[in-house]
Structures are given as C-alpha cells and as structure tokens.
Coordinates of N, CA and C in Angstrom, one line a residue:
M1 N 21.3 -43.3 -3.9 CA 20.4 -43.9 -3.3 C 19.1 -43.3 -3.1
I2 N 18.0 -43.8 -3.1 CA 17.0 -43.4 -3.5 C 16.0 -43.8 -2.1
R3 N 15.4 -42.8 -1.4 CA 14.7 -43.3 -0.3 C 13.1 -43.0 -0.7
N4 N 12.2 -43.7 0.2 CA 11.1 -43.9 -0.3 C 9.9 -43.6 1.3
S5 N 8.9 -43.2 0.7 CA 7.8 -43.7 2.2 C 6.8 -44.1 1.5
L6 N 5.8 -45.2 2.2 CA 5.4 -45.6 1.8 C 3.9 -44.8 1.8
N7 N 4.3 -43.9 2.6 CA 3.0 -42.9 2.9 C 2.8 -41.7 1.9
H8 N 3.6 -41.7 1.3 CA 3.8 -40.3 0.0 C 3.3 -40.6 -1.2
G9 N 3.1 -42.4 -1.7 CA 2.6 -42.2 -3.0 C 3.9 -42.3 -4.3
G10 N 4.8 -42.9 -4.4 CA 6.1 -42.5 -4.8 C 5.8 -43.3 -6.1
S11 N 6.4 -43.2 -7.1 CA 6.3 -43.9 -8.6 C 7.0 -45.2 -7.9
A12 N 6.5 -46.3 -9.0 CA 7.2 -47.7 -8.6 C 8.6 -47.5 -8.8
A13 N 9.5 -47.2 -9.5 CA 10.7 -47.2 -9.3 C 11.1 -46.2 -8.1
R14 N 10.6 -45.3 -7.6 CA 10.8 -45.2 -6.1 C 10.5 -46.0 -5.2
L15 N 9.6 -46.6 -5.4 CA 9.4 -47.6 -4.2 C 10.6 -48.9 -4.4
L16 N 10.6 -49.4 -5.6 CA 11.7 -50.1 -6.1 C 13.3 -50.0 -5.1
G17 N 13.5 -48.6 -5.5 CA 14.4 -48.0 -5.3 C 14.9 -48.1 -3.5
G18 N 13.7 -47.9 -2.7 CA 13.4 -47.8 -1.4 C 13.6 -49.2 -0.7
I19 N 13.0 -49.9 -1.5 CA 13.2 -51.2 -0.7 C 14.5 -51.7 -1.0
A20 N 15.1 -51.7 -2.2 CA 16.3 -52.0 -2.4 C 17.3 -51.2 -1.6
G21 N 17.1 -50.3 -1.3 CA 17.9 -49.3 -0.2 C 18.3 -49.6 1.0
A22 N 16.9 -50.2 1.6 CA 17.1 -51.0 2.9 C 17.4 -52.4 3.1
A23 N 17.5 -52.8 1.7 CA 18.1 -54.7 1.7 C 20.0 -54.4 1.9
M24 N 20.2 -55.4 2.3 CA 21.3 -56.1 2.4 C 22.1 -57.1 1.1
L25 N 22.5 -57.5 0.5 CA 22.9 -58.2 -0.4 C 24.3 -58.7 -0.3
A26 N 24.3 -59.8 -0.5 CA 25.8 -60.1 -0.3 C 25.9 -61.6 -1.4
G27 N 27.0 -61.6 -2.5 CA 26.9 -62.6 -3.1 C 26.1 -62.8 -4.3
M28 N 25.4 -62.0 -4.5 CA 24.6 -62.4 -5.6 C 24.9 -62.1 -6.8
A29 N 25.1 -63.2 -7.6 CA 25.3 -63.2 -9.1 C 24.0 -62.7 -10.3
A30 N 24.2 -62.2 -11.2 CA 23.6 -62.2 -12.4 C 22.6 -63.2 -12.4
A31 N 21.4 -62.9 -13.0 CA 20.1 -64.0 -13.0 C 20.9 -64.9 -14.0
P32 N 21.0 -66.3 -13.8 CA 21.1 -67.1 -14.7 C 19.9 -67.5 -15.8
A33 N 20.2 -67.7 -16.9 CA 18.9 -68.2 -17.9 C 17.6 -68.9 -17.4
F34 N 18.2 -69.9 -16.2 CA 17.2 -70.7 -15.9 C 16.4 -70.1 -14.7
G35 N 16.7 -69.1 -14.3 CA 16.0 -68.3 -13.1 C 16.9 -68.3 -11.9
L36 N 16.1 -67.4 -11.1 CA 17.1 -67.1 -10.0 C 15.8 -66.6 -8.6
E37 N 16.1 -67.1 -7.5 CA 15.3 -67.1 -6.4 C 16.0 -66.2 -5.4
I38 N 15.5 -65.5 -4.7 CA 16.0 -64.3 -3.7 C 15.2 -64.5 -2.9
K39 N 16.1 -65.4 -1.6 CA 15.4 -65.2 -0.2 C 15.8 -64.2 0.3
T40 N 14.4 -63.9 1.2 CA 14.5 -62.5 2.3 C 13.9 -63.1 3.3
S41 N 14.1 -62.1 4.5 CA 13.3 -62.3 5.4 C 13.4 -61.1 6.3
D42 N 12.4 -60.9 6.8 CA 12.0 -59.8 7.7 C 11.4 -60.3 9.0
V43 N 11.8 -59.3 9.7 CA 11.0 -59.5 11.5 C 9.7 -59.2 11.3
H44 N 9.3 -58.5 10.4 CA 7.8 -58.1 10.8 C 7.1 -58.8 9.9
G45 N 5.4 -59.0 10.1 CA 4.6 -59.6 9.6 C 4.0 -59.3 8.2
E46 N 3.1 -60.0 7.5 CA 2.5 -59.5 6.3 C 1.6 -58.5 6.7
G47 N 1.7 -58.0 5.9 CA 0.8 -56.2 6.0 C 1.4 -55.2 6.4
Y48 N 2.8 -55.7 6.7 CA 3.5 -53.6 7.7 C 4.2 -53.4 6.6
P49 N 4.5 -52.5 6.0 CA 4.9 -51.5 5.1 C 6.3 -52.1 4.7
T50 N 7.2 -52.8 5.2 CA 8.2 -53.2 4.9 C 8.2 -54.8 4.1
T51 N 7.1 -55.4 4.7 CA 6.8 -56.5 4.1 C 6.0 -56.6 2.5
D52 N 5.2 -55.4 2.7 CA 4.4 -55.0 1.9 C 5.2 -54.2 0.1
A53 N 6.1 -54.1 1.2 CA 7.3 -53.3 0.0 C 7.8 -54.4 -0.4
I54 N 8.4 -55.3 -0.5 CA 9.2 -56.6 -0.4 C 8.5 -57.2 -1.4
A55 N 7.6 -57.7 -1.2 CA 6.3 -58.5 -1.8 C 6.3 -57.9 -3.1
Y56 N 6.2 -56.5 -3.3 CA 5.8 -55.8 -4.5 C 7.0 -55.4 -5.0
M57 N 8.2 -55.4 -4.7 CA 9.3 -55.7 -5.4 C 9.3 -57.0 -6.1
G58 N 9.0 -58.1 -5.4 CA 9.5 -59.2 -6.1 C 8.2 -59.3 -7.4
D59 N 6.7 -59.0 -6.7 CA 6.0 -58.6 -8.1 C 6.6 -57.7 -9.4
L60 N 7.0 -57.1 -9.3 CA 8.0 -56.4 -10.3 C 9.2 -56.8 -11.0
L61 N 10.0 -57.4 -10.0 CA 10.9 -58.5 -10.5 C 10.6 -59.8 -11.6
S62 N 9.4 -60.2 -10.7 CA 9.1 -61.2 -11.4 C 8.6 -60.7 -13.1
S63 N 7.8 -59.8 -13.0 CA 6.8 -59.2 -14.0 C 8.1 -58.8 -15.5
W64 N 8.9 -57.8 -14.7 CA 10.2 -57.6 -15.6 C 11.1 -58.7 -16.0
T65 N 11.0 -59.7 -15.6 CA 12.1 -60.8 -16.0 C 11.1 -61.9 -16.5
D66 N 9.6 -61.8 -16.8 CA 9.1 -62.9 -16.7 C 9.4 -64.2 -16.1
G67 N 9.1 -64.0 -14.8 CA 9.2 -65.1 -14.0 C 10.7 -65.6 -13.6
R68 N 11.9 -64.9 -14.0 CA 12.9 -65.4 -14.1 C 13.5 -65.2 -12.9
I69 N 13.2 -64.3 -12.2 CA 13.6 -63.7 -11.0 C 12.4 -63.5 -10.0
T70 N 12.3 -64.4 -8.9 CA 11.3 -64.2 -7.9 C 12.0 -64.3 -6.5
V71 N 11.1 -63.5 -5.9 CA 11.3 -63.3 -4.3 C 10.6 -64.0 -3.9
N72 N 11.1 -64.7 -2.6 CA 10.5 -65.6 -1.5 C 11.1 -65.1 -0.3
L73 N 9.7 -64.5 0.7 CA 9.9 -63.9 1.6 C 9.4 -64.5 3.1
F74 N 10.4 -64.2 4.0 CA 10.1 -65.0 5.4 C 9.7 -64.0 6.4
P75 N 8.2 -63.6 6.2 CA 8.0 -63.0 7.2 C 7.7 -63.2 8.8
S76 N 7.6 -62.7 9.8 CA 7.6 -62.5 11.1 C 8.3 -63.5 11.7
M77 N 9.9 -63.0 11.6 CA 10.8 -63.8 12.1 C 10.9 -65.1 11.9
Q78 N 10.3 -65.9 10.9 CA 10.2 -67.1 10.6 C 11.8 -68.0 10.6
L79 N 13.0 -67.0 10.1 CA 14.3 -67.6 10.3 C 15.0 -67.0 11.0
G80 N 14.5 -66.0 11.9 CA 15.3 -65.7 13.1 C 15.2 -64.0 13.3
G81 N 15.8 -63.4 14.2 CA 15.6 -62.0 14.3 C 16.3 -61.7 13.2
E82 N 16.6 -59.9 13.5 CA 17.4 -59.1 12.4 C 19.0 -59.6 12.5
K83 N 19.6 -60.4 13.7 CA 20.7 -60.5 13.5 C 21.6 -61.9 13.2
E84 N 20.4 -62.2 13.6 CA 20.1 -63.9 12.5 C 20.4 -63.7 10.8
A85 N 18.9 -63.0 10.8 CA 19.0 -62.8 9.5 C 20.5 -62.4 8.2
L86 N 21.0 -60.9 9.1 CA 22.1 -60.4 8.6 C 23.5 -61.7 8.4
E87 N 23.7 -62.4 9.4 CA 24.1 -64.0 9.7 C 24.0 -64.6 8.7
Q88 N 22.6 -64.8 8.4 CA 22.5 -65.6 7.1 C 22.7 -65.0 5.6
V89 N 22.7 -63.7 5.5 CA 23.2 -63.0 4.3 C 24.6 -63.2 3.9
Q90 N 25.4 -63.4 5.5 CA 26.7 -63.5 5.3 C 27.3 -64.7 5.2
L91 N 26.8 -65.9 5.3 CA 26.7 -67.3 5.1 C 26.0 -67.8 3.8
G92 N 25.5 -66.8 3.0 CA 24.8 -67.1 1.9 C 23.7 -67.9 1.9
A93 N 23.5 -68.4 3.1 CA 21.9 -68.8 3.3 C 20.7 -68.0 2.8
L94 N 20.7 -66.5 3.0 CA 20.0 -65.7 2.6 C 20.3 -64.9 1.2
E95 N 19.8 -64.4 0.3 CA 20.4 -63.4 -0.8 C 20.1 -62.1 -0.2
M96 N 19.1 -61.8 0.8 CA 18.5 -60.5 1.0 C 18.2 -60.1 2.4
T97 N 18.4 -59.4 3.0 CA 17.5 -59.0 4.6 C 17.0 -56.9 4.4
R98 N 16.6 -57.0 5.2 CA 15.9 -55.8 5.5 C 16.6 -55.4 7.1
V99 N 17.5 -54.6 7.7 CA 17.5 -54.7 9.0 C 17.7 -53.3 9.7
S100 N 17.5 -53.1 10.8 CA 17.1 -51.9 11.3 C 18.8 -51.6 11.7
V101 N 19.2 -50.4 11.6 CA 20.6 -50.1 12.1 C 21.3 -50.6 13.2
G102 N 20.3 -50.4 14.1 CA 20.9 -51.3 15.3 C 21.8 -52.5 15.6
V103 N 21.6 -53.2 14.6 CA 22.2 -54.5 14.7 C 23.5 -54.3 13.4
V104 N 23.3 -53.4 12.5 CA 24.7 -52.8 11.9 C 25.5 -52.6 12.3
G105 N 25.6 -51.9 13.9 CA 26.4 -51.1 14.8 C 27.4 -52.1 15.2
P106 N 27.3 -53.5 15.7 CA 28.1 -54.1 16.1 C 29.0 -54.6 15.0
I107 N 28.5 -54.7 13.5 CA 29.6 -54.8 12.5 C 30.5 -54.0 12.3
V108 N 30.1 -52.8 12.1 CA 30.7 -51.5 11.7 C 30.1 -50.8 12.8
D109 N 30.9 -50.5 13.4 CA 30.7 -49.1 14.9 C 30.6 -47.8 14.4
D110 N 31.0 -47.3 13.6 CA 30.6 -46.1 12.9 C 29.2 -45.8 12.8
F111 N 28.3 -47.2 12.5 CA 26.5 -46.7 12.2 C 26.2 -46.6 13.5
N112 N 26.8 -46.7 14.8 CA 26.0 -46.6 16.3 C 26.0 -45.2 16.0
V113 N 26.5 -44.2 15.4 CA 25.9 -42.8 15.5 C 24.8 -42.2 14.8
F114 N 24.2 -43.6 14.3 CA 22.7 -43.2 14.0 C 22.1 -43.6 15.2
N115 N 22.1 -44.1 16.5 CA 21.3 -44.5 17.9 C 21.7 -43.6 18.3
L116 N 22.1 -42.7 18.5 CA 22.6 -41.5 19.2 C 21.1 -40.5 19.2
P117 N 20.7 -40.0 20.8 CA 19.8 -39.0 20.1 C 19.9 -37.5 19.6
Y118 N 19.0 -37.1 18.9 CA 19.1 -35.7 18.3 C 20.2 -35.7 17.5
V119 N 20.5 -36.5 17.0 CA 21.8 -36.6 16.1 C 21.6 -35.4 14.7
F120 N 20.3 -35.5 14.3 CA 19.6 -34.7 13.2 C 19.0 -33.5 13.6
R121 N 18.6 -32.6 12.9 CA 17.5 -31.8 13.5 C 16.2 -31.8 13.3
N122 N 15.9 -32.5 11.8 CA 15.1 -32.9 11.2 C 15.3 -33.9 10.2
L123 N 14.3 -34.5 9.4 CA 14.1 -35.4 8.5 C 14.9 -35.1 7.3
D124 N 15.1 -33.6 6.6 CA 15.6 -33.2 5.5 C 17.0 -33.1 5.9
Q125 N 17.6 -32.8 7.0 CA 19.2 -33.2 7.3 C 19.4 -34.4 7.3
Q126 N 18.7 -35.7 7.8 CA 18.7 -36.8 8.5 C 18.8 -37.3 6.8
H127 N 18.2 -37.2 6.0 CA 18.1 -37.3 4.2 C 19.0 -37.0 3.6
A128 N 19.5 -35.7 4.1 CA 20.7 -35.3 3.3 C 22.0 -36.1 3.4
V129 N 22.2 -36.9 5.1 CA 23.4 -37.2 5.4 C 23.3 -38.4 4.6
V130 N 22.2 -39.5 5.0 CA 22.2 -40.6 4.3 C 22.5 -40.9 3.0
D131 N 21.6 -39.8 2.5 CA 21.9 -39.9 0.8 C 23.2 -39.6 0.4
G132 N 23.8 -38.7 1.1 CA 25.0 -38.2 0.5 C 26.2 -39.1 0.6
E133 N 27.2 -38.2 0.9 CA 28.8 -38.7 0.9 C 28.9 -39.6 2.3
I134 N 28.2 -39.1 3.6 CA 28.5 -40.2 4.6 C 27.6 -41.3 4.8
G135 N 26.6 -41.0 4.2 CA 26.1 -42.5 3.8 C 26.6 -43.1 2.9
T136 N 26.8 -42.5 1.9 CA 27.6 -43.5 1.3 C 28.7 -44.4 1.8
A137 N 29.6 -43.7 2.4 CA 30.7 -43.8 3.0 C 30.8 -45.0 3.9
L138 N 29.4 -44.7 4.8 CA 29.1 -45.5 6.1 C 28.9 -47.2 4.9
L139 N 27.9 -46.8 4.3 CA 27.7 -48.3 3.4 C 28.9 -49.0 2.9
D140 N 29.8 -48.3 2.3 CA 30.8 -49.1 1.9 C 31.9 -49.7 2.9
M141 N 31.8 -49.1 4.1 CA 32.3 -49.8 5.0 C 31.7 -51.0 5.5
L142 N 30.8 -52.0 5.0 CA 30.3 -53.3 4.9 C 30.8 -54.3 4.0
A143 N 31.4 -54.0 3.2 CA 32.3 -54.6 2.2 C 33.2 -55.9 3.0
P144 N 33.9 -55.3 3.8 CA 35.3 -56.6 4.2 C 33.9 -57.5 5.4
A145 N 32.8 -57.2 5.9 CA 32.0 -58.0 6.6 C 31.4 -59.0 5.8
G146 N 31.4 -59.1 4.2 CA 30.7 -59.6 3.3 C 29.2 -59.1 2.9
L147 N 28.8 -57.7 3.3 CA 27.6 -56.8 2.9 C 27.6 -56.4 1.9
I148 N 26.7 -55.7 1.1 CA 26.3 -54.6 0.2 C 25.5 -54.3 1.0
G149 N 25.5 -53.2 1.5 CA 24.2 -52.2 1.8 C 24.1 -51.0 0.7
L150 N 22.5 -51.3 0.8 CA 22.2 -50.3 -0.7 C 21.8 -49.1 -0.6
G151 N 21.2 -48.9 1.1 CA 20.5 -47.4 1.4 C 19.8 -47.6 2.7
Y152 N 19.3 -46.5 2.6 CA 18.7 -46.4 3.7 C 17.3 -46.1 4.0
M153 N 16.2 -47.0 4.9 CA 14.8 -46.6 4.4 C 14.3 -45.4 5.8

C-alpha cells in the first residue's frame, strides 16, 4: 500500500497510489474497448485535498488511456454521506468512494480500533501498522461485504 501526503509533494505515481489507497472499489471490471466511467463521490467540496486528488487521478487515467477511462466525481455530498456512498458501492451504483474509517467500523468491527485514542505513539508507527500485515489483513476483511479496500490515507 502506498500512502500519500498532498502537503509533501510526492510523485504522480505516489499520488495516484494514495488516492487509490483511500478508495473502496466493488465489482469493477477491466475497462472495455469502448470506455469506462468510474463514478465516485466524496463528502468534501471541490478544492479539498481529497477531491483534488480524485480529480487528478481522473486526469491521469484519462490521459493514460486516451480518454477510455474517465472519473466522474460527485463532491459535496451530492449523493449522500459516507455511509450512503459505501452502500452505493456495495449496490453497484458507484464504482468507487473515499470514506473515513468511522463508517467502515459497522461493516467490519475490527476497524473500530482506529477510532480509539492514543492507539499509536506517532505517525510513523501508524503508517507501519496500516502499511503492514495488520492493515492488509483488515482490508481483506472487507471482501465478504462486497468491498475492496485499497489502502489508507
């Protein structure tokens, strides 16, 4: 898993990895010859780091695929909050969403550990956990709910 900080100027590949790492995908097939529209939502408005990152990811995907893959972002809770967005991914109405860990806890109880105060001594320890075996194991627990967790942001 790759994490990214928009404040620390990573490469384009790191940024894309960070965006994808924050996304949840369900049932997305390979891009057909005629094209693929990835519908996604975010609770934040345009100009927020997460929505800017998703827009940038869309620009990269479109460029890399000669426009065959596009990303259609619905910012500012246009399609509901994070809980509703996750449900829409599970139902196939959205291909991707970025949510905070709080809405994942009701789906996989083990994610609630991230809501406890002072679980990590510092960011380095947090990154070691989420980028390591524990973080991967937690993401794998999403599969029975029809979700694919790509990473943490």
